[in-house]
PDB file of C-alpha atoms in Angstrom:
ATOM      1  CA  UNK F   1     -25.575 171.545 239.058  1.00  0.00           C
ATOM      2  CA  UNK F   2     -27.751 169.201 241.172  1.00  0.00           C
ATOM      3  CA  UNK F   3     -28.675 165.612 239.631  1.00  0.00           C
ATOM      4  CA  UNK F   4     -32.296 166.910 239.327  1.00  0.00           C
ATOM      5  CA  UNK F   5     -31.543 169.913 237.519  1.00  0.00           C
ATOM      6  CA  UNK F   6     -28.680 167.543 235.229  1.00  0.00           C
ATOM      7  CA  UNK F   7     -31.943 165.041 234.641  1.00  0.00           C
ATOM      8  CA  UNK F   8     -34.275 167.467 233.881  1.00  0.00           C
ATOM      9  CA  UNK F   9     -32.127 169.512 231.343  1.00  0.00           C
ATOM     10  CA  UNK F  10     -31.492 166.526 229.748  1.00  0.00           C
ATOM     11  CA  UNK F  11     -35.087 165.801 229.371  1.00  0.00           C
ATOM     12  CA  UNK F  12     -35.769 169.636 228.563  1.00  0.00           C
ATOM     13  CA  UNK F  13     -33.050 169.007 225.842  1.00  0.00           C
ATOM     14  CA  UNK F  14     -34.033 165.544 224.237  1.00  0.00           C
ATOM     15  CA  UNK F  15     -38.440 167.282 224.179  1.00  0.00           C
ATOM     16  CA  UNK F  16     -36.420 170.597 221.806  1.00  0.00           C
ATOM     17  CA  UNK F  17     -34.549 167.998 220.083  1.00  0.00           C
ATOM     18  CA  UNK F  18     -37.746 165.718 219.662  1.00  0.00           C
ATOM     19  CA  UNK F  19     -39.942 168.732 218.323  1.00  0.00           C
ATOM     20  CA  UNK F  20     -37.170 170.152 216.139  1.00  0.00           C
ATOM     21  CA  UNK F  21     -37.269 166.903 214.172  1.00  0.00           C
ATOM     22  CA  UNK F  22     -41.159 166.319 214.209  1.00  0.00           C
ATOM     23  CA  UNK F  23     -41.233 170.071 212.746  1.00  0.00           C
ATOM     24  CA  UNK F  24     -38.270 169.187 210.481  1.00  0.00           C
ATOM     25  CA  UNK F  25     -40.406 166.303 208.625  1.00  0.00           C
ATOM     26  CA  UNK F  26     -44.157 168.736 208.882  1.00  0.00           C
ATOM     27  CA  UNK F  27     -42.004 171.235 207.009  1.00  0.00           C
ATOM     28  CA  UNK F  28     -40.859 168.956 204.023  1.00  0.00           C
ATOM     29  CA  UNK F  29     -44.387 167.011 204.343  1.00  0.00           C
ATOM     30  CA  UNK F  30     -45.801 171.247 203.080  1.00  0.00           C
ATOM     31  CA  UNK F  31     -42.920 171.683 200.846  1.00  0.00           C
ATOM     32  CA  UNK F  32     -43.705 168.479 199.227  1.00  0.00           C
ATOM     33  CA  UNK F  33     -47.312 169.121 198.777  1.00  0.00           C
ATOM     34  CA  UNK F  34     -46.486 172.513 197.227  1.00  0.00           C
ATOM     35  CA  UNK F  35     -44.379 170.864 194.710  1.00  0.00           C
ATOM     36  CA  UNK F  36     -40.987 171.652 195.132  1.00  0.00           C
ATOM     37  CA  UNK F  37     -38.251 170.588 193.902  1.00  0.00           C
ATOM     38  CA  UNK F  38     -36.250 167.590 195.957  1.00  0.00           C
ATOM     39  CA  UNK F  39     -38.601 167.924 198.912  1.00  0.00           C
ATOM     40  CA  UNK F  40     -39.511 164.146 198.362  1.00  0.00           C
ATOM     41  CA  UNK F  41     -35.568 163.142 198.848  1.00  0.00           C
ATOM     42  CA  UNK F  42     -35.712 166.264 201.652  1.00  0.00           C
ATOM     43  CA  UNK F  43     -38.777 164.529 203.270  1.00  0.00           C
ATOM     44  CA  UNK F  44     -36.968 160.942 203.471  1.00  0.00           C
ATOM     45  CA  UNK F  45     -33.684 162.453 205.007  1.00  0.00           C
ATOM     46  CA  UNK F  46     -35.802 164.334 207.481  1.00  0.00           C
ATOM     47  CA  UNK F  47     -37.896 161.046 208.734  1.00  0.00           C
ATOM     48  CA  UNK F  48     -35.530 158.948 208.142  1.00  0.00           C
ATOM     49  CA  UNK F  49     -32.857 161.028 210.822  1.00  0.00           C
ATOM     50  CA  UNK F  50     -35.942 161.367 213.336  1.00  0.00           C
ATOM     51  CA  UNK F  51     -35.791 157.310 213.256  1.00  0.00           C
ATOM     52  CA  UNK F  52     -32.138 157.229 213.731  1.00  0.00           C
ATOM     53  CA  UNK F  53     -32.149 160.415 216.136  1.00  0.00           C
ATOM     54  CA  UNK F  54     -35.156 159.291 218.167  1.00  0.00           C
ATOM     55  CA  UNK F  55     -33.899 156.051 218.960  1.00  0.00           C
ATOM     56  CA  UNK F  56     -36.068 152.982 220.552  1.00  0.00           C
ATOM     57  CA  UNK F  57     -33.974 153.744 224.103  1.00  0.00           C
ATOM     58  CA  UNK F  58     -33.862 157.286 224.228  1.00  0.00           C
ATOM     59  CA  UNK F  59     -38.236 157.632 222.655  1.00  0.00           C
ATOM     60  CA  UNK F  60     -41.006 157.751 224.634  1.00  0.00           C
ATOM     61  CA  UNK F  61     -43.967 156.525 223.730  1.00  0.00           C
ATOM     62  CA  UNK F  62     -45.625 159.316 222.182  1.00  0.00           C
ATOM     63  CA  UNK F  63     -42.631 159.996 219.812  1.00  0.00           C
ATOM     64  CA  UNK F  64     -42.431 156.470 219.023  1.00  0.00           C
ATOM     65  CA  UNK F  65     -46.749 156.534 218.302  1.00  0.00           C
ATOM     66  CA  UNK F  66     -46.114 159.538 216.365  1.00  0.00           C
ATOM     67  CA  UNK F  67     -43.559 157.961 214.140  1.00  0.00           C
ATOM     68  CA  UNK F  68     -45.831 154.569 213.454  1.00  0.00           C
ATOM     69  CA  UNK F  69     -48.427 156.897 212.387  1.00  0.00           C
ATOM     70  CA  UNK F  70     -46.668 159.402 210.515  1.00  0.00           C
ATOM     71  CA  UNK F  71     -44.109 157.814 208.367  1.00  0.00           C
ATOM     72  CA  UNK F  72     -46.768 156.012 206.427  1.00  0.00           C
ATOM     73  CA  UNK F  73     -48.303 158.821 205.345  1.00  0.00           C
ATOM     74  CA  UNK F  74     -44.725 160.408 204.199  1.00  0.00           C
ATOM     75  CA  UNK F  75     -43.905 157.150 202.152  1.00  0.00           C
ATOM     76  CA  UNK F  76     -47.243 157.621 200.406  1.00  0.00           C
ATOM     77  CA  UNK F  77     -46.441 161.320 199.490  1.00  0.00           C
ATOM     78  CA  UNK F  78     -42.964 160.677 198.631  1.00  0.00           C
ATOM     79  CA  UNK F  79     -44.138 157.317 196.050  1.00  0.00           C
ATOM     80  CA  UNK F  80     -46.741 159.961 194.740  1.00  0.00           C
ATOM     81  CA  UNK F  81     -44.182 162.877 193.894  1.00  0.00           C
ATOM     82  CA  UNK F  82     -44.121 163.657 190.397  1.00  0.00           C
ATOM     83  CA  UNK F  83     -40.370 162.653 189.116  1.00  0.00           C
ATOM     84  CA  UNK F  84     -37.890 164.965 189.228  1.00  0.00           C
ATOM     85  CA  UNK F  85     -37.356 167.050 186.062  1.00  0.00           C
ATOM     86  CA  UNK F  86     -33.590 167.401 184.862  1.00  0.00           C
ATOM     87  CA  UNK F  87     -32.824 170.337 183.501  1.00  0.00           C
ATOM     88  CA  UNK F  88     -29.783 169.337 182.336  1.00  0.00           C
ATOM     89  CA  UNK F  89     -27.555 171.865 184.475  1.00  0.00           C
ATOM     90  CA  UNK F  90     -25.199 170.964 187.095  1.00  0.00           C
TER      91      UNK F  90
END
């Protein structure tokens, strides 16, 4: 393989890998809206591995604007989820 086709599979790579996560944290944002149970905890593991996955040297700018703007709005959903109920099983 060429060192343009190495660089731009890479980059091909790290966009899927980028998407997979901002469609990771959408999903749990809906499944926390509709009320399920744990998607608040689900929700912070999900943004909380795009931080750690999309790290400062490896995000563009556009990932890194997207997180600024988005995880906000997650800690406000996940502060306003109604408290788990325990149902006693295990």
């Amino acid at each position: 393989m060429t060192m343009q086709k190495c660089a731009t599979s890479s980059g091909t790579a790290h966009r899927n890998h980028s998407e997979y996560l901002k469609d990771e944290v959408y999903r749990q944002m809906f499944r926390l809206e509709a009320h399920r149970p744990g998607a608040d905890r689900d929700l912070a593991v999900a943004l909380l591995r795009a931080w750690i996955d999309l790290s400062p040297v490896s995000m563009g700018s556009s990932e890194r604007q997207w997180l600024e703007k988005i995880s906000p709005i997650c800690l406000v959903m996940i502060e306003a989820a109604p408290p788990a109920v325990d149902t006693g099983r295990q």
